């Protein structure tokens, strides 16, 4: 097994990956210690100190970001190229002070390291199929608004995918204030099989990416 | 003395080679237990005069590390961690860089017998020149006073009154500055006085605080451990004007609600007197408030001078490494709950 720290883009990603790694590999990722939230000012460049720290600890810095899509002004290839270039620049900065330090990066772009999308794209694909009617209704709601777009004078943001996931959770866990808390990104339990299927085929690329780092039975070598 | 911008030490304690780059004026040092944070502070006691440095180390060993005697084995362990060739002339090496220059120093700290020889000569010099000595069994060595180092437990004891009297009390302007900065924790403070009724051993006489809202002066100890701690730090900043000061576990004994006042006061006073600070801590709230204080509009000018160094015992380089975080990196890490203090990984 190799050793890795994960760098992600927000609290939703932190909680999802904590649950995902715990579910599949039985490892507990502590926020801030093993999984770093890069949201906020500076992006990846602001993490140069952490990349250095993990490199000194012989760990791979695993970047798990969204591929994004056209509506964000980019796509899988564009995001991959941007991140790769950023990491080259960051490595140069690290090597200016520590020229001999091996700095290892590995990048996975959600949902599957191949196509446009993000965490919500993956989440939509791995919901428990028993609950699919909830998302069908939401999709119909979005289509309805889309058809009436011209009748509304203000700019609309469609699709509203974060809200879709939140709504999916709130509908299933919304009978009390305490239960509604579970719909929030930081409180979700992705290991709850009534809501999610972490074994779903759509999550296999992510599983295969993480396996060498967190599966204690794995003897995988550095790519 | 110009402030350090980078620092390297070799053959000292656990460090075969240790370096800090991009040092600021206000430097926090964090890391796992026993990674070497306090040893870094001890290495930073380096002085251009090797005898001064050796005696500072001995002061730390005897007074602050609480060794009851200085024997060959203690010295061997304390300075060289029992490396086998320490008696055959192993040298501690230092490289100190400031904006203006880089200095290389080599210091040989052999064994007790050589040290004793030096001490005898130095102690005669001390006696002739009225320098203080530290007694150790039947021997003694001149105390390099004051040592620019505040250990974890130090509060009222160890010459606080003496330092105040000799370095601050006689300088009206500096005394006024000190009183002004102490208002953060004793808002009505008017002046500081050494207890006039103690006529002998006035170096250890209690300090009294006069206030504007009462006729009665009260001993410093009355204002609690926090006030004493801040008082000592401010006194030592005043004593080390223009130089550097090392503070171990700066948060020890400070209540979380006082961190904000502490940081503001310490940073402002050190900035005013151009003192470079190296401070260890394990305390997350202490780091968090350090960041928040530097975000306040009147404190933002100090952001560019702040650093946080995380010490890592690296399995890759096989040595302790100092990873520097600038204020912006430090700020991002604190806001996102990213651990800067090292610790075990998976």
Coordinates of C-alpha atoms in Angstrom, one line a residue:
Chain A
X1 CA 0.0 0.0 0.0
X2 CA 1.2 3.5 -0.9
X3 CA 0.5 6.4 1.4
X4 CA -1.5 9.4 0.2
X5 CA -3.2 12.6 1.3
X6 CA -6.3 13.8 -0.6
X7 CA -6.9 17.4 -1.8
X8 CA -10.5 18.2 -2.6
X9 CA -12.6 21.2 -3.4
X10 CA -15.1 21.6 -0.5
X11 CA -16.7 20.1 2.5
X12 CA -19.1 17.9 0.5
X13 CA -16.1 16.2 -1.2
X14 CA -14.4 15.8 2.2
X15 CA -17.4 14.0 3.7
X16 CA -18.0 11.8 0.6
X17 CA -14.4 10.7 0.4
X18 CA -14.2 10.0 4.1
X19 CA -17.3 7.8 3.9
X20 CA -16.1 6.2 0.6
X21 CA -12.6 5.3 2.0
X22 CA -14.1 4.1 5.3
X23 CA -16.7 1.9 3.4
X24 CA -14.3 0.3 0.9
X25 CA -11.0 0.2 2.8
X26 CA -11.8 0.6 6.5
X27 CA -9.5 3.6 6.8
X28 CA -10.5 6.8 8.7
X29 CA -9.5 10.0 7.0
X30 CA -9.2 12.9 9.3
X31 CA -10.2 16.2 7.8
X32 CA -7.3 18.5 7.7
X33 CA -4.8 15.7 8.5
X34 CA -5.3 13.2 5.7
X35 CA -7.8 15.1 3.5
X36 CA -7.4 18.8 2.8
X37 CA -10.1 21.1 1.7
X38 CA -8.6 23.5 -0.9
X39 CA -11.7 25.7 -1.3
X40 CA -11.2 29.4 -0.7
X41 CA -8.4 31.7 -1.8
X42 CA -5.4 30.5 -3.7
X43 CA -6.6 27.1 -4.9
X44 CA -3.9 24.6 -5.4
X45 CA -1.0 27.1 -5.2
X46 CA -2.0 27.9 -1.6
X47 CA -1.3 24.3 -0.7
X48 CA 2.4 24.3 -1.7
X49 CA 3.3 24.0 1.9
X50 CA 1.1 21.0 2.4
X51 CA 2.4 19.3 -0.8
X52 CA 5.9 19.8 0.6
X53 CA 4.9 18.4 4.0
X54 CA 3.3 15.3 2.5
X55 CA 6.2 14.8 0.1
X56 CA 8.6 14.9 3.0
X57 CA 6.4 12.2 4.6
X58 CA 6.8 10.0 1.5
X59 CA 3.1 10.5 0.6
X60 CA 1.5 11.0 -2.8
X61 CA -0.6 14.2 -3.1
X62 CA -3.9 13.0 -4.6
X63 CA -5.9 15.8 -6.2
X64 CA -9.6 14.9 -6.5
X65 CA -11.3 17.8 -8.2
X66 CA -14.3 18.2 -10.4
X67 CA -13.9 17.8 -14.2
X68 CA -16.5 20.5 -14.6
X69 CA -18.5 21.1 -17.7
X70 CA -19.4 23.6 -20.4
X71 CA -21.6 25.6 -18.0
X72 CA -18.5 26.2 -15.8
X73 CA -16.6 27.3 -18.9
X74 CA -14.3 24.3 -19.1
X75 CA -14.4 20.5 -19.6
X76 CA -12.5 17.4 -18.5
X77 CA -9.6 18.0 -20.9
X78 CA -9.4 21.6 -20.1
X79 CA -9.5 21.0 -16.3
X80 CA -6.9 18.2 -16.6
X81 CA -4.6 20.5 -18.6
X82 CA -5.0 23.4 -16.1
X83 CA -4.3 21.3 -13.1
X84 CA -1.4 19.5 -14.7
X85 CA 0.2 22.9 -15.5
X86 CA -0.5 24.2 -12.0
X87 CA 1.2 21.2 -10.5
X88 CA 4.2 21.6 -12.7
X89 CA 4.5 25.2 -11.5
X90 CA 4.1 24.2 -7.9
X91 CA 6.7 21.5 -8.2
X92 CA 9.1 24.1 -9.5
X93 CA 8.5 26.3 -6.5
X94 CA 9.1 23.4 -4.1
X95 CA 12.2 22.3 -6.0
X96 CA 13.6 25.8 -5.8
X97 CA 14.1 25.2 -2.0
X98 CA 14.4 21.4 -2.0
X99 CA 15.7 20.3 -5.4
X100 CA 16.1 16.7 -4.5
X101 CA 12.7 16.1 -2.9
X102 CA 10.5 13.7 -4.9
X103 CA 7.1 15.3 -5.1
X104 CA 4.4 12.9 -6.2
X105 CA 1.0 13.9 -7.5
X106 CA -1.9 11.8 -8.8
X107 CA -5.0 13.4 -10.2
X108 CA -8.6 12.1 -10.5
X109 CA -11.3 14.3 -11.9
X110 CA -14.9 13.5 -10.8
X111 CA -17.1 11.9 -11.8
X112 CA -15.0 9.1 -13.4
X113 CA -11.7 10.6 -14.5
X114 CA -12.9 10.5 -18.1
X115 CA -15.9 12.7 -18.7
X116 CA -17.2 16.2 -17.8
X117 CA -19.0 16.5 -14.5
X118 CA -18.5 16.8 -10.8
X119 CA -19.2 15.2 -7.4
X120 CA -23.0 15.7 -7.9
X121 CA -22.8 13.9 -11.3
X122 CA -21.4 10.9 -9.5
X123 CA -23.8 11.2 -6.6
X124 CA -26.8 11.2 -9.0
X125 CA -25.5 8.0 -10.5
X126 CA -25.1 6.1 -7.2
X127 CA -28.4 6.9 -5.5
X128 CA -30.3 3.9 -4.3
X129 CA -32.5 3.0 -7.4
X130 CA -35.5 2.6 -5.1
X131 CA -35.4 6.4 -4.7
X132 CA -35.1 7.2 -8.4
X133 CA -38.6 8.6 -8.6
X134 CA -37.5 11.5 -6.4
X135 CA -34.8 12.6 -8.9
X136 CA -37.2 12.0 -11.8
X137 CA -39.6 14.5 -10.2
X138 CA -36.8 17.0 -9.7
X139 CA -35.7 16.6 -13.4
X140 CA -39.3 17.2 -14.5
X141 CA -39.3 20.3 -12.3
X142 CA -36.2 21.6 -13.9
X143 CA -37.5 20.9 -17.4
X144 CA -40.7 22.8 -16.5
X145 CA -38.7 25.9 -15.5
X146 CA -36.5 25.5 -18.6
X147 CA -39.7 25.7 -20.8
X148 CA -40.8 28.8 -19.0
X149 CA -37.4 30.5 -19.1
X150 CA -38.5 33.1 -21.6
X151 CA -41.4 34.2 -19.4
X152 CA -39.1 35.0 -16.5
X153 CA -37.1 38.3 -16.8
X154 CA -34.2 37.3 -14.5
X155 CA -31.2 35.2 -15.4
X156 CA -31.8 31.6 -14.3
X157 CA -29.2 29.1 -13.1
X158 CA -30.1 25.7 -14.5
X159 CA -29.5 22.9 -13.7
X160 CA -29.4 23.3 -9.9
X161 CA -27.6 20.1 -9.1
X162 CA -26.4 20.8 -5.6
X163 CA -29.9 21.6 -4.6
X164 CA -31.1 18.5 -6.3
X165 CA -28.9 16.3 -4.0
X166 CA -29.8 18.4 -1.0
X167 CA -33.5 18.0 -1.8
X168 CA -33.0 14.3 -2.4
X169 CA -31.6 14.0 1.1
X170 CA -34.1 16.4 2.8
X171 CA -37.0 14.5 1.4
X172 CA -35.7 11.3 2.8
X173 CA -34.6 12.7 6.1
X174 CA -36.8 15.7 6.7
X175 CA -39.3 14.8 9.3
X176 CA -37.5 16.6 12.2
X177 CA -35.0 19.4 12.5
X178 CA -32.4 16.9 13.8
X179 CA -33.0 14.6 10.7
X180 CA -32.9 17.6 8.3
X181 CA -29.4 18.2 9.6
X182 CA -28.4 15.0 7.8
X183 CA -29.2 16.5 4.5
X184 CA -26.4 19.0 4.9
X185 CA -23.2 18.2 3.0
X186 CA -21.0 17.8 6.0
X187 CA -23.4 15.5 7.8
X188 CA -24.4 13.1 5.1
X189 CA -23.9 9.4 5.6
X190 CA -23.0 8.1 2.2
X191 CA -22.5 4.6 3.7
X192 CA -26.3 4.5 4.3
X193 CA -27.4 1.9 1.7
X194 CA -31.0 3.2 1.8
X195 CA -29.7 6.4 0.2
X196 CA -26.5 5.5 -1.7
X197 CA -24.7 2.7 -3.4
X198 CA -21.0 3.1 -2.9
X199 CA -20.5 -0.2 -4.7
X200 CA -22.2 1.1 -7.9
X201 CA -20.3 0.6 -11.2
X202 CA -20.3 4.4 -11.6
X203 CA -18.0 4.6 -8.6
X204 CA -15.6 1.9 -9.9
X205 CA -13.1 4.4 -11.4
X206 CA -12.8 6.3 -8.1
X207 CA -12.4 3.0 -6.2
X208 CA -9.7 1.9 -8.6
X209 CA -7.9 5.2 -8.2
X210 CA -7.9 5.0 -4.4
X211 CA -7.3 1.3 -4.0
X212 CA -3.4 1.5 -4.2
X213 CA -3.4 4.1 -1.5
X214 CA -5.9 2.8 1.0
X215 CA -6.3 -1.0 0.5
X216 CA -4.1 -2.6 3.0
X217 CA -3.9 -5.8 0.9
X218 CA -2.7 -3.9 -2.2
X219 CA 0.8 -4.1 -3.4
X220 CA 0.4 -1.7 -6.2
X221 CA 3.4 0.3 -7.2
X222 CA 3.7 4.0 -7.9
X223 CA 2.2 4.7 -11.3
Chain B
X1 CA 21.8 42.4 15.2
X2 CA 20.0 42.0 11.9
X3 CA 17.1 39.6 12.0
X4 CA 17.6 36.1 10.6
X5 CA 16.2 35.3 7.2
X6 CA 17.6 31.8 7.1
X7 CA 19.3 29.5 9.6
X8 CA 21.2 26.2 9.4
X9 CA 22.6 24.1 12.2
X10 CA 24.6 20.9 12.0
X11 CA 25.7 18.4 14.6
X12 CA 23.5 19.7 17.3
X13 CA 21.3 17.4 19.4
X14 CA 19.2 15.4 17.0
X15 CA 20.0 17.6 14.1
X16 CA 22.8 16.4 11.8
X17 CA 21.5 19.0 9.4
X18 CA 18.5 21.3 10.0
X19 CA 17.6 24.5 8.2
X20 CA 14.9 27.1 8.2
X21 CA 14.4 29.3 5.1
X22 CA 12.2 32.3 4.6
X23 CA 12.2 33.3 8.3
X24 CA 10.0 36.2 9.3
X25 CA 9.9 38.4 12.3
X26 CA 7.1 36.5 14.0
X27 CA 7.8 32.8 13.7
X28 CA 5.6 30.1 15.1
X29 CA 7.1 26.6 15.3
X30 CA 4.8 23.6 15.4
X31 CA 5.1 19.9 15.1
X32 CA 4.6 16.5 16.7
X33 CA 5.9 15.8 20.2
X34 CA 9.6 15.2 20.4
X35 CA 10.3 16.3 16.9
X36 CA 12.7 18.9 18.1
X37 CA 10.8 22.2 18.5
X38 CA 12.6 23.2 21.7
X39 CA 15.9 22.1 20.3
X40 CA 15.4 24.5 17.5
X41 CA 14.9 27.3 20.0
X42 CA 18.1 26.2 21.8
X43 CA 20.0 26.2 18.5
X44 CA 18.8 29.7 17.9
X45 CA 20.5 30.8 21.1
X46 CA 23.7 30.9 18.9
X47 CA 25.9 33.9 19.4
X48 CA 29.0 35.0 17.5
X49 CA 31.0 34.5 20.7
X50 CA 31.2 30.7 21.2
X51 CA 31.7 31.1 24.9
X52 CA 28.4 33.0 25.2
X53 CA 26.6 30.3 23.3
X54 CA 28.1 27.5 25.3
X55 CA 27.1 29.2 28.5
X56 CA 23.7 30.0 27.3
X57 CA 23.3 26.3 26.6
X58 CA 24.6 25.4 30.0
X59 CA 22.1 27.8 31.5
X60 CA 19.3 26.2 29.6
X61 CA 20.5 22.7 30.6
X62 CA 20.9 23.5 34.3
X63 CA 18.3 26.1 34.9
X64 CA 15.5 25.3 32.5
X65 CA 15.9 21.7 31.6
X66 CA 16.4 21.0 35.3
X67 CA 19.4 18.8 35.1
X68 CA 20.8 18.6 38.6
X69 CA 24.5 18.5 37.5
X70 CA 26.4 18.8 34.3
X71 CA 28.4 15.7 33.8
X72 CA 30.1 14.4 30.7
X73 CA 27.3 12.0 30.0
X74 CA 24.7 14.8 30.3
X75 CA 26.7 17.0 28.0
X76 CA 27.2 14.2 25.6
X77 CA 23.5 13.5 25.5
X78 CA 22.2 17.1 25.6
X79 CA 24.5 18.5 22.9
X80 CA 25.4 15.6 20.7
X81 CA 22.9 12.9 21.6
X82 CA 25.7 10.5 22.4
X83 CA 27.1 10.4 18.9
X84 CA 30.2 8.3 19.1
X85 CA 32.8 10.8 17.8
X86 CA 31.7 13.7 20.0
X87 CA 34.8 13.6 22.1
X88 CA 37.1 13.7 19.1
X89 CA 36.3 17.2 18.0
X90 CA 32.9 17.1 16.5
X91 CA 31.8 20.7 15.8
X92 CA 28.4 22.3 15.8
X93 CA 28.1 24.3 12.7
X94 CA 25.8 27.3 12.1
X95 CA 25.0 29.4 9.2
X96 CA 23.1 32.6 10.0
X97 CA 21.8 34.7 7.1
X98 CA 20.2 38.1 7.3
X99 CA 19.3 40.6 4.6
X100 CA 22.8 42.0 4.8
X101 CA 25.1 39.1 5.4
X102 CA 25.7 35.4 6.0
X103 CA 27.9 34.2 8.9
X104 CA 29.3 30.7 9.3
X105 CA 30.2 29.7 12.9
X106 CA 31.8 26.4 14.1
X107 CA 31.7 25.6 17.8
X108 CA 33.4 22.7 19.5
X109 CA 31.8 21.7 22.7
X110 CA 33.9 18.9 23.8
X111 CA 33.7 17.4 27.3
X112 CA 33.3 18.5 30.8
X113 CA 37.0 18.7 31.6
X114 CA 37.5 21.2 28.8
X115 CA 34.5 23.0 29.8
X116 CA 35.6 23.2 33.4
X117 CA 38.9 24.6 32.3
X118 CA 37.0 27.3 30.5
X119 CA 34.7 27.8 33.4
X120 CA 37.5 28.4 35.9
X121 CA 39.1 31.0 33.7
X122 CA 35.7 32.5 32.9
X123 CA 34.6 32.5 36.5
X124 CA 37.7 34.5 37.5
X125 CA 36.8 36.9 34.8
X126 CA 33.2 36.9 36.1
X127 CA 34.3 37.6 39.7
X128 CA 36.6 40.4 38.6
X129 CA 33.9 42.0 36.5
X130 CA 30.9 41.5 38.8
X131 CA 29.2 39.0 36.5
X132 CA 26.7 36.6 38.0
X133 CA 27.5 33.0 38.3
X134 CA 25.5 29.9 38.5
X135 CA 26.6 27.5 41.3
X136 CA 26.7 23.8 40.5
X137 CA 28.0 21.6 43.3
X138 CA 31.5 22.7 43.9
X139 CA 31.9 24.5 40.6
X140 CA 30.3 27.4 39.0
X141 CA 30.1 29.1 35.7
X142 CA 29.4 32.6 34.6
X143 CA 25.8 33.1 33.8
X144 CA 25.1 34.7 30.5
X145 CA 22.4 36.9 31.6
X146 CA 19.8 37.4 30.4
X147 CA 19.4 34.3 28.2
X148 CA 17.0 35.2 25.4
X149 CA 14.8 32.2 26.0
X150 CA 11.6 31.7 27.9
X151 CA 11.0 28.1 28.8
X152 CA 7.6 26.6 29.2
X153 CA 7.2 26.9 33.0
X154 CA 8.9 30.2 33.6
X155 CA 6.8 32.9 35.1
X156 CA 7.7 35.1 38.1
X157 CA 10.9 33.4 39.2
X158 CA 14.3 33.6 37.6
X159 CA 15.2 37.3 37.8
X160 CA 12.1 38.9 36.5
X161 CA 12.5 41.8 39.0
X162 CA 16.2 42.0 38.3
X163 CA 15.6 42.2 34.5
X164 CA 12.9 44.8 35.0
X165 CA 15.2 47.0 37.2
X166 CA 18.3 46.7 35.1
X167 CA 16.9 46.9 31.6
X168 CA 13.5 48.6 31.7
X169 CA 12.8 50.5 35.0
X170 CA 15.7 52.9 34.5
X171 CA 14.6 53.8 31.0
X172 CA 11.6 56.1 31.3
X173 CA 10.6 55.8 27.6
X174 CA 10.8 52.0 27.6
X175 CA 9.1 51.8 30.9
X176 CA 6.2 53.9 29.6
X177 CA 6.0 51.6 26.5
X178 CA 5.8 48.6 28.8
X179 CA 3.1 50.1 30.9
X180 CA 1.1 51.1 27.9
X181 CA 1.2 47.6 26.5
X182 CA 0.3 46.0 29.8
X183 CA -3.0 48.0 29.7
X184 CA -4.3 45.2 27.4
X185 CA -4.5 43.0 30.5
X186 CA -4.4 45.5 33.4
X187 CA -6.4 48.4 31.9
X188 CA -5.8 50.9 34.7
X189 CA -2.1 50.3 35.2
X190 CA -0.2 53.5 36.0
X191 CA 3.3 52.3 36.9
X192 CA 5.5 49.4 38.0
X193 CA 7.6 49.6 41.1
X194 CA 10.0 47.2 42.9
X195 CA 8.7 46.7 46.5
X196 CA 10.4 49.6 48.3
X197 CA 10.2 47.8 51.7
X198 CA 12.5 45.0 50.6
X199 CA 16.0 46.2 51.3
X200 CA 18.1 43.0 50.8
X201 CA 18.2 40.8 47.8
X202 CA 16.2 43.3 45.8
X203 CA 16.7 41.2 42.6
X204 CA 14.0 38.9 43.9
X205 CA 11.8 41.6 45.5
X206 CA 8.1 41.5 44.3
X207 CA 7.0 43.9 41.6
X208 CA 4.1 46.1 42.5
X209 CA 1.5 47.6 40.1
X210 CA 0.0 51.0 40.7
X211 CA -3.3 51.8 39.1
X212 CA -5.2 54.9 38.3
X213 CA -8.5 53.7 39.9
X214 CA -7.1 52.9 43.4
X215 CA -4.5 54.2 45.9
X216 CA -3.3 50.7 46.8
X217 CA -0.5 49.2 44.7
X218 CA -0.8 45.5 44.4
X219 CA 1.9 42.8 43.7
X220 CA 2.1 41.6 40.1
X221 CA 1.2 38.1 41.3
X222 CA -2.3 39.4 42.4
X223 CA -3.2 39.9 38.7
X224 CA -2.9 36.2 38.0
X225 CA -0.8 33.8 35.9
X226 CA -1.8 35.4 32.6
X227 CA -0.6 38.8 33.7
X228 CA 2.7 37.4 35.0
X229 CA 3.2 35.5 31.8
X230 CA 2.6 38.5 29.6
X231 CA 4.7 40.7 31.8
X232 CA 7.6 38.3 31.5
X233 CA 7.3 38.1 27.7
X234 CA 7.2 41.9 27.4
X235 CA 10.1 42.4 29.8
X236 CA 12.2 39.9 27.8
X237 CA 11.2 41.6 24.6
X238 CA 12.4 44.9 26.1
X239 CA 15.6 43.3 27.2
X240 CA 16.3 41.8 23.8
X241 CA 15.5 45.0 21.9
X242 CA 16.7 44.7 18.3
X243 CA 17.7 41.0 18.7
X244 CA 15.8 37.7 18.8
X245 CA 13.9 36.0 21.6
X246 CA 12.9 32.3 21.8
X247 CA 9.7 31.4 23.7
X248 CA 8.7 27.8 24.3
X249 CA 5.0 26.9 24.4
X250 CA 3.9 30.5 24.3
X251 CA 0.3 29.6 25.0
X252 CA 1.1 27.7 28.3
X253 CA -0.9 29.2 31.2
X254 CA -2.9 31.6 29.0
X255 CA -6.7 31.3 28.9
X256 CA -8.2 31.1 25.5
X257 CA -10.2 34.3 26.0
X258 CA -6.9 36.1 26.6
X259 CA -5.1 34.9 23.4
X260 CA -6.4 37.9 21.4
X261 CA -5.0 40.5 23.8
X262 CA -1.8 38.5 24.2
X263 CA -1.1 38.2 20.5
X264 CA -1.9 41.9 19.8
X265 CA 0.3 43.1 22.7
X266 CA 3.2 40.8 22.0
X267 CA 3.3 41.5 18.2
X268 CA 3.0 45.3 18.6
X269 CA 5.6 45.5 21.3
X270 CA 8.0 43.2 19.5
X271 CA 7.4 45.2 16.3
X272 CA 8.1 48.5 18.1
X273 CA 11.3 47.2 19.6
X274 CA 12.3 45.3 16.5
X275 CA 12.6 41.9 18.2
X276 CA 12.4 38.7 16.2
X277 CA 10.3 36.1 17.9
X278 CA 10.5 32.3 17.6
X279 CA 7.7 30.7 19.4
X280 CA 6.6 27.1 19.8
X281 CA 3.0 25.9 20.4
X282 CA 0.8 22.9 20.2
X283 CA -2.4 24.9 20.6
X284 CA -4.9 25.1 17.7
X285 CA -6.8 28.0 19.3
X286 CA -3.6 29.9 19.8
X287 CA -2.8 29.5 16.0
X288 CA -6.4 30.4 15.1
X289 CA -6.3 33.6 17.2
X290 CA -2.8 34.5 15.8
X291 CA -4.4 34.4 12.3
X292 CA -7.5 36.4 13.4
X293 CA -5.5 39.1 15.1
X294 CA -3.3 39.6 12.0
X295 CA -6.5 40.0 9.9
X296 CA -7.6 43.0 12.0
X297 CA -7.2 46.2 10.0
X298 CA -4.7 47.8 12.3
X299 CA -2.6 44.6 12.4
X300 CA -2.5 43.7 8.7
X301 CA 0.8 45.4 8.2
X302 CA 2.4 42.5 10.2
X303 CA 1.0 39.7 8.0
X304 CA 4.0 39.8 5.7
X305 CA 6.3 39.3 8.7
X306 CA 4.5 36.2 10.1
X307 CA 5.5 32.6 9.4
X308 CA 4.5 29.2 10.7
X309 CA 7.1 26.4 10.5
X310 CA 5.9 22.8 10.7
X311 CA 8.6 20.4 11.8
X312 CA 8.5 17.0 10.1
X313 CA 10.7 14.1 10.9
X314 CA 11.0 13.0 7.2
X315 CA 11.5 9.4 6.3
X316 CA 12.5 10.7 2.8
X317 CA 15.4 12.9 3.8
X318 CA 16.0 11.1 7.0
X319 CA 16.1 14.3 9.0
X320 CA 13.9 16.9 10.6
X321 CA 12.6 19.4 8.1
X322 CA 11.0 22.8 8.6
X323 CA 8.2 23.5 6.2
X324 CA 7.4 27.2 6.0
X325 CA 3.9 28.5 5.6
X326 CA 3.5 32.2 4.7
X327 CA 0.7 34.1 6.3
X328 CA -1.6 33.5 3.3
X329 CA -0.9 29.7 3.4
X330 CA -1.3 29.7 7.1
X331 CA -4.6 31.6 6.8
X332 CA -6.0 29.2 4.2
X333 CA -5.1 26.2 6.3
X334 CA -6.7 27.6 9.5
X335 CA -9.9 28.6 7.6
X336 CA -10.2 25.1 6.0
X337 CA -9.3 23.3 9.2
X338 CA -6.1 21.9 7.7
X339 CA -3.7 20.5 10.2
X340 CA -0.4 22.4 10.3
X341 CA 1.0 20.8 13.4
X342 CA 2.3 17.6 11.9
X343 CA 1.3 14.3 13.5
X344 CA 0.8 10.7 12.5
X345 CA -0.4 9.9 9.0
X346 CA -2.0 6.7 7.7

